[in-house]
CSV table of C-alpha atoms in Angstrom, one decimal:
chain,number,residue,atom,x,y,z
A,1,UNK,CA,95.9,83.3,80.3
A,2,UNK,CA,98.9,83.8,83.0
A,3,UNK,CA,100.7,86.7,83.2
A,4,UNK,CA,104.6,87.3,84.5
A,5,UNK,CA,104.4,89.4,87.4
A,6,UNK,CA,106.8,92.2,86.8
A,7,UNK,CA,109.3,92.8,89.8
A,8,UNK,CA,109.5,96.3,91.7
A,9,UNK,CA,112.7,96.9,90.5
A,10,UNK,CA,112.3,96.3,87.3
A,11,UNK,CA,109.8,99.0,87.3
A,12,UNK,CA,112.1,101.0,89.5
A,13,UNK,CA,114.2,101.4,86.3
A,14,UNK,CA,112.0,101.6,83.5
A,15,UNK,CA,111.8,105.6,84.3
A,16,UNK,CA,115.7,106.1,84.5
A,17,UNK,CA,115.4,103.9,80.9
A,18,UNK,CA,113.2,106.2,79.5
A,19,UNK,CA,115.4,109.3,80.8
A,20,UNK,CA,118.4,107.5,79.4
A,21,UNK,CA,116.3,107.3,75.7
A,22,UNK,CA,115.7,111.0,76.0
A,23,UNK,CA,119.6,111.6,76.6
A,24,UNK,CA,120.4,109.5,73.4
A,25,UNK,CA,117.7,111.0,71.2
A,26,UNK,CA,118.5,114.1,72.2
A,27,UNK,CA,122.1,113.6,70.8
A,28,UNK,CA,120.5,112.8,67.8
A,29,UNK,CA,120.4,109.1,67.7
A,30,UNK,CA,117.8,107.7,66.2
A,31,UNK,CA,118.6,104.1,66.9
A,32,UNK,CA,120.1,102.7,70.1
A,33,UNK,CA,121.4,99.6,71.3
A,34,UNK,CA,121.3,98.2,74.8
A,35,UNK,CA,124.7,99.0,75.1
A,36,UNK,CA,124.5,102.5,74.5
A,37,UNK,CA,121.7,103.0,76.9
A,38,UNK,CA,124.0,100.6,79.6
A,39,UNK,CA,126.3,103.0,79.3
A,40,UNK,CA,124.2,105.9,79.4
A,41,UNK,CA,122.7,105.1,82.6
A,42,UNK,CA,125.5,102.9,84.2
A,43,UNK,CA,123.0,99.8,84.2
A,44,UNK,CA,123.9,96.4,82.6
A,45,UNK,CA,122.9,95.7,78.8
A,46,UNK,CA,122.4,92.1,80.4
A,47,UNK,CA,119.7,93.7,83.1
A,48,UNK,CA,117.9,96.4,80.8
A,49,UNK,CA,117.2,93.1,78.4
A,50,UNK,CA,116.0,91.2,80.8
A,51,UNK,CA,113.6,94.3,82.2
A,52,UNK,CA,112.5,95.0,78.9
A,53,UNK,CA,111.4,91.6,78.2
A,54,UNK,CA,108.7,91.5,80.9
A,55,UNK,CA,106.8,93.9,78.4
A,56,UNK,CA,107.3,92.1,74.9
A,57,UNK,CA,109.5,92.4,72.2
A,58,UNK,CA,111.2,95.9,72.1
A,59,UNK,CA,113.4,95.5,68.9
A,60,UNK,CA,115.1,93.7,66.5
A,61,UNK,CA,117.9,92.2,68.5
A,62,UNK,CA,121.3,93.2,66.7
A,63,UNK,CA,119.8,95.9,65.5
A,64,UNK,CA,119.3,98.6,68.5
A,65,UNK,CA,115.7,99.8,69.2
A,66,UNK,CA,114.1,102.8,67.5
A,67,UNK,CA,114.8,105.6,69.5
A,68,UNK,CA,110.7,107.0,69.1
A,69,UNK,CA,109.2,103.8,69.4
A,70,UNK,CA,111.2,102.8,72.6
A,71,UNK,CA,110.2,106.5,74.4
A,72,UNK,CA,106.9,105.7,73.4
A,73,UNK,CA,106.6,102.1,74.1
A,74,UNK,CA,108.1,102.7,77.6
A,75,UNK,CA,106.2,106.1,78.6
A,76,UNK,CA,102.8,103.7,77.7
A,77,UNK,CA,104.3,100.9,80.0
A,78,UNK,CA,104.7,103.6,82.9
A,79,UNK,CA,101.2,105.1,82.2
A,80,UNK,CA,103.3,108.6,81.5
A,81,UNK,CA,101.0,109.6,78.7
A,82,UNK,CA,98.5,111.1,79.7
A,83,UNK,CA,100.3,113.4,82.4
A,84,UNK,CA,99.3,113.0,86.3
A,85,UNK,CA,97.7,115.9,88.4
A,86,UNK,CA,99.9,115.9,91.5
A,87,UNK,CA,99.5,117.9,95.1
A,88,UNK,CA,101.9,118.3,97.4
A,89,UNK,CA,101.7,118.5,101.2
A,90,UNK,CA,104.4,120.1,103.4
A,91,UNK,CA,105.6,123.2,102.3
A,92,UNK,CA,108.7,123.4,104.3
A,93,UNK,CA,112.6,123.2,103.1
A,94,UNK,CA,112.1,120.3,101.2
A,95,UNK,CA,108.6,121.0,99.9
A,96,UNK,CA,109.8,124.3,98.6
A,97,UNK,CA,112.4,122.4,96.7
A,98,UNK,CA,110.5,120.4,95.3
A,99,UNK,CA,107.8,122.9,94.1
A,100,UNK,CA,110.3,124.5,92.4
A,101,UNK,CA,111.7,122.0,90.7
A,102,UNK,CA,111.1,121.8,87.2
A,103,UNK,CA,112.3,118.1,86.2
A,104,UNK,CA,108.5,116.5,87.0
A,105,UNK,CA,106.9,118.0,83.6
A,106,UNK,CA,109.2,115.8,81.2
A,107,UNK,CA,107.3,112.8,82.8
A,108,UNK,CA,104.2,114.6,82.3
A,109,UNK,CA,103.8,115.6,86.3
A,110,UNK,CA,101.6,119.1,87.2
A,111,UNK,CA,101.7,120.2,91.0
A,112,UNK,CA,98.0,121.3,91.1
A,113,UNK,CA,98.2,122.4,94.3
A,114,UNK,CA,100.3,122.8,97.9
A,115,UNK,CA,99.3,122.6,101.7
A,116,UNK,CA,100.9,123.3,104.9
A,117,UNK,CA,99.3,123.8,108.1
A,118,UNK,CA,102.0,126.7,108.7
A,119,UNK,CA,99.6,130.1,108.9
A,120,UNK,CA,102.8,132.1,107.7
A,121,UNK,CA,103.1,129.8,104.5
A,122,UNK,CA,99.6,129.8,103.4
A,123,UNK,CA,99.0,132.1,100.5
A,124,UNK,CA,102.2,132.8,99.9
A,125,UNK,CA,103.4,131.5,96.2
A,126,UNK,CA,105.8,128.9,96.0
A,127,UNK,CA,106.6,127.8,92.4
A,128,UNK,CA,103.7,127.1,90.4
A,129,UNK,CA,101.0,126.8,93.1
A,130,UNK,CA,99.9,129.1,96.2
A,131,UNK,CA,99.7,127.1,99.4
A,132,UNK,CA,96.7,126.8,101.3
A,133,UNK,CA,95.7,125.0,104.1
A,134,UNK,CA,95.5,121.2,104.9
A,135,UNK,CA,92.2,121.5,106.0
A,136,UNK,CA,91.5,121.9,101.9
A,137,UNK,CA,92.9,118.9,101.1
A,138,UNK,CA,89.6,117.7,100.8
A,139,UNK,CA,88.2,120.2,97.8
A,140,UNK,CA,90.6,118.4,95.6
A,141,UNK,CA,88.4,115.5,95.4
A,142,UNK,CA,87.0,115.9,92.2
A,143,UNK,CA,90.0,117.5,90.3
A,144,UNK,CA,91.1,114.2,89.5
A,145,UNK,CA,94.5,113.9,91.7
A,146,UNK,CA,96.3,111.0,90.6
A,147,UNK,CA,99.1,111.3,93.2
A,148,UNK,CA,100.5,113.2,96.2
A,149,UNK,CA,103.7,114.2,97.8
A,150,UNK,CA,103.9,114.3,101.1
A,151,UNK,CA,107.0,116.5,103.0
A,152,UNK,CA,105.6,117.2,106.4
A,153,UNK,CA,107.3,116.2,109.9
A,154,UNK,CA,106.6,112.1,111.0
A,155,UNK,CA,104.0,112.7,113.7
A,156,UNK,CA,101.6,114.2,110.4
A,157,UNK,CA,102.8,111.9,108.1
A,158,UNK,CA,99.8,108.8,108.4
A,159,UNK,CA,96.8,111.4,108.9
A,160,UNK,CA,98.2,113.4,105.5
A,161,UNK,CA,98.1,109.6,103.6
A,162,UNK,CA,94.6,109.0,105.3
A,163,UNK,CA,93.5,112.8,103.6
A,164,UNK,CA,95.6,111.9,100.5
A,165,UNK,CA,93.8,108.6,100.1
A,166,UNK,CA,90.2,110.3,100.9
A,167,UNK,CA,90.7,112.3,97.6
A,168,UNK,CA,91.6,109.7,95.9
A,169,UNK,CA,95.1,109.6,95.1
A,170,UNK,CA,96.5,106.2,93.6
A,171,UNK,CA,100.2,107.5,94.6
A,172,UNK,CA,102.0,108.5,97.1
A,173,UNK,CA,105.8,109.3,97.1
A,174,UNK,CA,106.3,109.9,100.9
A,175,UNK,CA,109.8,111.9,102.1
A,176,UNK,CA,108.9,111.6,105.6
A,177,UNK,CA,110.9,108.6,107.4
A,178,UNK,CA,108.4,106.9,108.9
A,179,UNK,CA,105.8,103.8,107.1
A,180,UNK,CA,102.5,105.3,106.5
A,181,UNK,CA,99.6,103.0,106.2
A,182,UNK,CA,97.6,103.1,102.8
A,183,UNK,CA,94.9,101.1,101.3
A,184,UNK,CA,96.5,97.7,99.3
A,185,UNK,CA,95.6,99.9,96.0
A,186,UNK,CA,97.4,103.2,96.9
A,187,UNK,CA,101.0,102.6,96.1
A,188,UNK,CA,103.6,104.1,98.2
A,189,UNK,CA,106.9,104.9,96.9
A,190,UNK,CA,109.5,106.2,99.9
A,191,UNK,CA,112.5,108.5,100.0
A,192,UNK,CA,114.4,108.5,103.3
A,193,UNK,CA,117.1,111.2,102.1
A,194,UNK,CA,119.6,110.6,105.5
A,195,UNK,CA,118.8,106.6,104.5
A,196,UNK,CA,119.9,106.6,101.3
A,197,UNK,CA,123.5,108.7,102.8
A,198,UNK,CA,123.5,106.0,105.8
A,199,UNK,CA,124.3,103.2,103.3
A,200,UNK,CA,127.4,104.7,101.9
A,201,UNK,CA,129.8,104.3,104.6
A,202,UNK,CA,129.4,100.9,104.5
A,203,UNK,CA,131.2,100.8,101.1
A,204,UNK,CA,134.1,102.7,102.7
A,205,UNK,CA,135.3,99.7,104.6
A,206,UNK,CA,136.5,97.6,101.7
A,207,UNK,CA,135.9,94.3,104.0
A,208,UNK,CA,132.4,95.5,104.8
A,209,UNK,CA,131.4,94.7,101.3
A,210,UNK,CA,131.2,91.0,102.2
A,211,UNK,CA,129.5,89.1,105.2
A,212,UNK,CA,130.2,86.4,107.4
A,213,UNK,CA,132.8,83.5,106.3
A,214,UNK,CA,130.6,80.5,104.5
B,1,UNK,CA,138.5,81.8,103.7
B,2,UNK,CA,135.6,82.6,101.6
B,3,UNK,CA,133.1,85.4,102.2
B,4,UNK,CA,129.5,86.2,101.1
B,5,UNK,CA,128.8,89.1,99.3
B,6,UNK,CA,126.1,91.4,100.2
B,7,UNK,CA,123.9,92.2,97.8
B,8,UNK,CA,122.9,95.8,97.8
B,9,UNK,CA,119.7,95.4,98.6
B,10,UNK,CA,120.7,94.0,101.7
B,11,UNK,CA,122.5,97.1,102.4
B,12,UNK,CA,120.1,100.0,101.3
B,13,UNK,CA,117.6,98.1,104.0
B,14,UNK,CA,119.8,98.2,106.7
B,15,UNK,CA,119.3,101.8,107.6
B,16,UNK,CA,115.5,101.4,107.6
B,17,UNK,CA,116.5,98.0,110.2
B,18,UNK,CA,118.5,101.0,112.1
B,19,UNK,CA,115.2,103.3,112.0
B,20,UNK,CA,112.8,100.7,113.0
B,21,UNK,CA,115.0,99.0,115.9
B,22,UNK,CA,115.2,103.0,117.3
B,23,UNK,CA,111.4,103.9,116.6
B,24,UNK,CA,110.5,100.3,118.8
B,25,UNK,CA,113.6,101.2,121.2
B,26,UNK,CA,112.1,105.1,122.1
B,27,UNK,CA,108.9,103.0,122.9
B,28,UNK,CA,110.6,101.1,125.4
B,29,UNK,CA,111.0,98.0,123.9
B,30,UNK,CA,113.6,96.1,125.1
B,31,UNK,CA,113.7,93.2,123.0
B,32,UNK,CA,112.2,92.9,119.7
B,33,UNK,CA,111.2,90.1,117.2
B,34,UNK,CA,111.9,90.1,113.2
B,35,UNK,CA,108.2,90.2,113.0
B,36,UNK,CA,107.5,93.8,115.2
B,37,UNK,CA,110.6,95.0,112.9
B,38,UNK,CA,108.4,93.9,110.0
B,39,UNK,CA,105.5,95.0,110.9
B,40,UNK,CA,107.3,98.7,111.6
B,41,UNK,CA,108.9,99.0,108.5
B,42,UNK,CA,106.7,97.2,106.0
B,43,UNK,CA,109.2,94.9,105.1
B,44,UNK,CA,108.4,90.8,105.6
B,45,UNK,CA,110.3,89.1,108.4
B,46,UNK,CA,111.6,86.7,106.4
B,47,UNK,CA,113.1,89.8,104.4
B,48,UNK,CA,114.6,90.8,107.6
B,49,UNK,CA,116.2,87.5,108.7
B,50,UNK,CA,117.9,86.8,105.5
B,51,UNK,CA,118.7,90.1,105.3
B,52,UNK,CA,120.4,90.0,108.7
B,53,UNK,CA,121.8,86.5,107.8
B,54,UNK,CA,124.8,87.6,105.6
B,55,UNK,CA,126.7,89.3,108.7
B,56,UNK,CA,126.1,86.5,110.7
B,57,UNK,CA,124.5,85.6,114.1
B,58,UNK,CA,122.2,87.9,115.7
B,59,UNK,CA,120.1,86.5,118.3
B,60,UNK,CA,118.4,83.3,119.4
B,61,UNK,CA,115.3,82.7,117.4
B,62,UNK,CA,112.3,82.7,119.2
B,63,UNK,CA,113.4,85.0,121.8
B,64,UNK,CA,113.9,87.9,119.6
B,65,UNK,CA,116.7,90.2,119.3
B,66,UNK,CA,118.4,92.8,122.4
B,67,UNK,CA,117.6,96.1,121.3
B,68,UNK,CA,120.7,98.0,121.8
B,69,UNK,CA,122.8,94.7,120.7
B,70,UNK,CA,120.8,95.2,117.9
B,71,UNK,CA,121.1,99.1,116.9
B,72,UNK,CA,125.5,99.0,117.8
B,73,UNK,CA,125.2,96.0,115.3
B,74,UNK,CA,123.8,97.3,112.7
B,75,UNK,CA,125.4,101.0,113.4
B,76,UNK,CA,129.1,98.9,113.5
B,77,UNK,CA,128.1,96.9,109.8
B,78,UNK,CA,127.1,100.4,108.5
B,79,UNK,CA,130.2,101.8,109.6
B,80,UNK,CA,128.1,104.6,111.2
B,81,UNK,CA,129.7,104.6,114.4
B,82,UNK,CA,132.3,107.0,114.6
B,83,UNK,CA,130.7,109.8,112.3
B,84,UNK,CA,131.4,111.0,109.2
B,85,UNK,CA,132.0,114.4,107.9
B,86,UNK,CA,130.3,115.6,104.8
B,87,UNK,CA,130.5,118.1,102.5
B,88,UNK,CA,127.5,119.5,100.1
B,89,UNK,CA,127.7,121.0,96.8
B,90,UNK,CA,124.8,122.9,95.3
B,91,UNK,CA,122.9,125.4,97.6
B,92,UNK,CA,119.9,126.0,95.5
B,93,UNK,CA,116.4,124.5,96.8
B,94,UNK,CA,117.3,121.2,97.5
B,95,UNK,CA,120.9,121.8,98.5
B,96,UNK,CA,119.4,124.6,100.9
B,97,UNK,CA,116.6,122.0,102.4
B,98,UNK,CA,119.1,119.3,102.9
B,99,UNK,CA,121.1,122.3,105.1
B,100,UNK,CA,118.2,122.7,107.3
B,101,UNK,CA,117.4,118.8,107.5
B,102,UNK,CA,118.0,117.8,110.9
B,103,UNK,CA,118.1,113.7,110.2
B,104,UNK,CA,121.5,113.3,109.1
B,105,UNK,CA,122.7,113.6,112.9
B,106,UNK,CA,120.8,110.6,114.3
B,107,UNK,CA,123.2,108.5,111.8
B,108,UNK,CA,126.3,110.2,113.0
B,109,UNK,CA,126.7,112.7,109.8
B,110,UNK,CA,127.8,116.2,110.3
B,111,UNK,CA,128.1,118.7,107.2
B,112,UNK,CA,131.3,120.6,107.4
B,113,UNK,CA,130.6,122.8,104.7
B,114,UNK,CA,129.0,123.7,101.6
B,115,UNK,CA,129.9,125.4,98.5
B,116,UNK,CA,127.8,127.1,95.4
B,117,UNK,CA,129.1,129.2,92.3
B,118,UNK,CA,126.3,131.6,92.7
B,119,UNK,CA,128.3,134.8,94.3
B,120,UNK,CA,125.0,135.4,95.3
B,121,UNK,CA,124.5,132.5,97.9
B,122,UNK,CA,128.4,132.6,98.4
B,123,UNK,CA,129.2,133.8,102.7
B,124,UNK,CA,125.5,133.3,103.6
B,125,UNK,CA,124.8,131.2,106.5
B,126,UNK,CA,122.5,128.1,105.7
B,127,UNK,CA,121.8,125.5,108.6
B,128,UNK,CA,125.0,124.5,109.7
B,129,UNK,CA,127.1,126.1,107.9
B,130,UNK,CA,128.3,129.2,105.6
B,131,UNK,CA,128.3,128.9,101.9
B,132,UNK,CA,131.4,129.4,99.9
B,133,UNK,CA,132.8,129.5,96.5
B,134,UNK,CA,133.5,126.1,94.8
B,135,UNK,CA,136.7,126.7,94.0
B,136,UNK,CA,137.4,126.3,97.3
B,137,UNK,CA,136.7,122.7,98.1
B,138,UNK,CA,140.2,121.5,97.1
B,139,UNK,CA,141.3,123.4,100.6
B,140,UNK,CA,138.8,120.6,102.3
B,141,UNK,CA,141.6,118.1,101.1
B,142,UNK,CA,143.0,117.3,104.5
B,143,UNK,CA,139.6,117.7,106.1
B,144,UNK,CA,138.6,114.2,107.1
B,145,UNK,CA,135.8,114.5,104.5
B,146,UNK,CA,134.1,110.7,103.8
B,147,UNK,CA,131.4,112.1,101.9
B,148,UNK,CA,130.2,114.5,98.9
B,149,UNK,CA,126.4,115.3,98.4
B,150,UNK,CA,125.9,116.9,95.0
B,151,UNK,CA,122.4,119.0,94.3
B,152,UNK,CA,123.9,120.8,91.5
B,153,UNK,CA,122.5,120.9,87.7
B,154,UNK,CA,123.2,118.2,85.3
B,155,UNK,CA,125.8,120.3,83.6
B,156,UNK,CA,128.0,120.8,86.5
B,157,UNK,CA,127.5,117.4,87.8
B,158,UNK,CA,130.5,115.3,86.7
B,159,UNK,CA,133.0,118.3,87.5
B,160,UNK,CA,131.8,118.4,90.8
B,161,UNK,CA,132.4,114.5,91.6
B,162,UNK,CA,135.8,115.1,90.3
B,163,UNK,CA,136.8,117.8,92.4
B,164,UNK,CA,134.7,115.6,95.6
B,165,UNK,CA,136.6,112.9,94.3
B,166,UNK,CA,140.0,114.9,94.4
B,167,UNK,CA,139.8,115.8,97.5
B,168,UNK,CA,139.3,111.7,99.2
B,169,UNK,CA,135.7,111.7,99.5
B,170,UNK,CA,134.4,107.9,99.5
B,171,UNK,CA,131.3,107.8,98.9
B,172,UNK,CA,128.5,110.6,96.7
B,173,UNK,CA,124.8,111.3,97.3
B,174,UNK,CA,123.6,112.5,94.1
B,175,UNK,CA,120.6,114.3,93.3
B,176,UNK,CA,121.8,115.3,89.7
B,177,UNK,CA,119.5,113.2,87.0
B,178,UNK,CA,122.8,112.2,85.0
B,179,UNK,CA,125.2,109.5,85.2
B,180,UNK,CA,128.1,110.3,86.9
B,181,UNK,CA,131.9,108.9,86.6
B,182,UNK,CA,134.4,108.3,89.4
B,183,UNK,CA,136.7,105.6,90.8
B,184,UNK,CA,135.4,102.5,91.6
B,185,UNK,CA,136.4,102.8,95.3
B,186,UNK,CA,134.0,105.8,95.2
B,187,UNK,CA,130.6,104.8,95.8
B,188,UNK,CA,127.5,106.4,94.3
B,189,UNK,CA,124.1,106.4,95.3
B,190,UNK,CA,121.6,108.4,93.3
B,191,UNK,CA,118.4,110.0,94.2
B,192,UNK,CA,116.2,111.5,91.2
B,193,UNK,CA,113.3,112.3,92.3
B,194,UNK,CA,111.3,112.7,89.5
B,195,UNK,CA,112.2,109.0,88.5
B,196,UNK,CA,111.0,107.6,91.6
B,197,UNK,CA,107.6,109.8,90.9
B,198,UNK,CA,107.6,108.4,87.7
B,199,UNK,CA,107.0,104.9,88.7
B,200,UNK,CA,104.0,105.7,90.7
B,201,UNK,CA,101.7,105.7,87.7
B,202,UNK,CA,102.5,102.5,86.4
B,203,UNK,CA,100.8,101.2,89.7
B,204,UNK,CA,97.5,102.8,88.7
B,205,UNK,CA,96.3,100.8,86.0
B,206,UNK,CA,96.1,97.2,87.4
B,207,UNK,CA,96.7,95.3,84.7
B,208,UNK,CA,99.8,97.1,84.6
B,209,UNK,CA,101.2,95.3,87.2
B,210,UNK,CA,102.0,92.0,85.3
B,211,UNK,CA,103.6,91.5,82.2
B,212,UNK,CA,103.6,89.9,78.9
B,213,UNK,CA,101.5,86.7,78.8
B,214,UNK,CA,103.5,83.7,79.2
């Protein structure tokens, strides 16, 4: 048996797919086409075919997808489930952002718990958690911590992964703009906020958007 | 004539290139091959020289690539090099830690202001500057502004791109989990966070990193 390797970015989408679905359904449509969910999200019907086929067939083609069946079928692709026990480490601006945030329970995400090594943060409540100190990291072992957020500064950035990792997270999503180092089966997933605003000048330039003559 | 396009992949690495050539130029490096750019960023050389490909001639292979040649090309394809001003909507959590973030500056970005409807958060002082009403970012019209950064709810979302992309903005940073519309010489690059969370799982289960059987 050989299986298709499924590309990053097609599993960089199937979330916004699913948040798409949930958009749809909650407008009360039961069935949905490609095309509706292209234009939901502002991706190609051509590209969210071509993801959705690296998981089987979805639908009768023609006839849309079943709104359930496709929320379902792609929450069980994602692992989503089940829900994921999260921690968070860096308590800080963006930390406390993200702690209160409220968008990670539609995907089935609970922040279990919050570090900082800041004396005047610890104990203090931030959203649903009360943060304690790194050196605690390590008592999470056994409460089954799927994954980990980490917000500190750079220069804490690889020994928070090493800490992460001892615990036994399978996930990290990293905000801190540096490469951390992580065993082959600990997948790291990166936001580099100022990144992400660095690429949009380019665009402003309208000859920018090509290269060099061929 | 004919000219490459760049894909936009190409494009949201070359930030990271400008990170990594700056983290290996603050070590004193004075030259530096594709491969220690690689092995900074986690990204494979070859990535790097194809990547680097589409805007032409960089270096003589072998010998590796001149630092500051390197970062003042990379800063002039990114059209970083003169600064941009930008404005942000939304000073709740996120809007309020991407105040205090002190990244943006290395990449030549400088927020001139930042507006709210909360009456509450209205004439307080956040980071760099002091919030105001929304209604007032028309009067930003002749302001130089390049770029909008919206961290407002879903609901307010779209109205706020409008009136970003009333007053000339060219480019939007959007934290809003929705689909927003705007001209196509306005370009959008979103960041939701609790997507990119949500692909994290999918990673855990091993065989859920292939496919259907072939």
């Amino acid at each position: 048996m050989r299986y298709r390797r499924v590309p990053d970015e097609t599993v960089r989408r199937m979330p916004l797919y699913l948040r798409g679905v949930r958009i749809l359904s909650e407008k009360g449509q039961g069935s949905i086409c490609s095309k509706s969910l292209a234009d939901c999200l502002g991706i190609s019907a051509w590209q969210i075919r071509k993801d959705f086929s690296y998981f089987g067939d979805f639908g009768k083609p023609g006839v849309g997808y079943d709104v359930a069946m496709l929320e379902s079928r792609i929450n069980k692709i994602l692992n989503l489930g089940c829900g994921h026990n999260v921690v968070l480490v860096g308590a800080g601006n963006l930390g406390s952002a993200i702690l209160s945030f409220n968008g990670f329970r539609q995907y089935g995400f609970n922040i279990i718990a919050a570090f900082d090594r800041d004396a005047k943060k610890i104990g203090k409540k931030k959203g649903p958690v009360v943060i304690e100190d790194v050196s605690r990291i390590a008592r999470m072992e056994k409460k089954g911590v799927d994954l980990g957020i980490i917000a500190v500064p750079v220069s804490a950035a690889q020994e928070i992964a090493d800490a992460l990792t001892a615990i036994g997270v399978k996930g990290i999503l990293n905000f801190a703009p540096v490469r951390i180092s992580v065993p082959k089966k600990v997948k790291i997933v990166s936001i580099d906020i100022a990144v992400e605003l660095a690429r949009l000048p380019y665009y402003m330039v309208s000859s920018q958007s090509q290269g060099v003559v061929e």
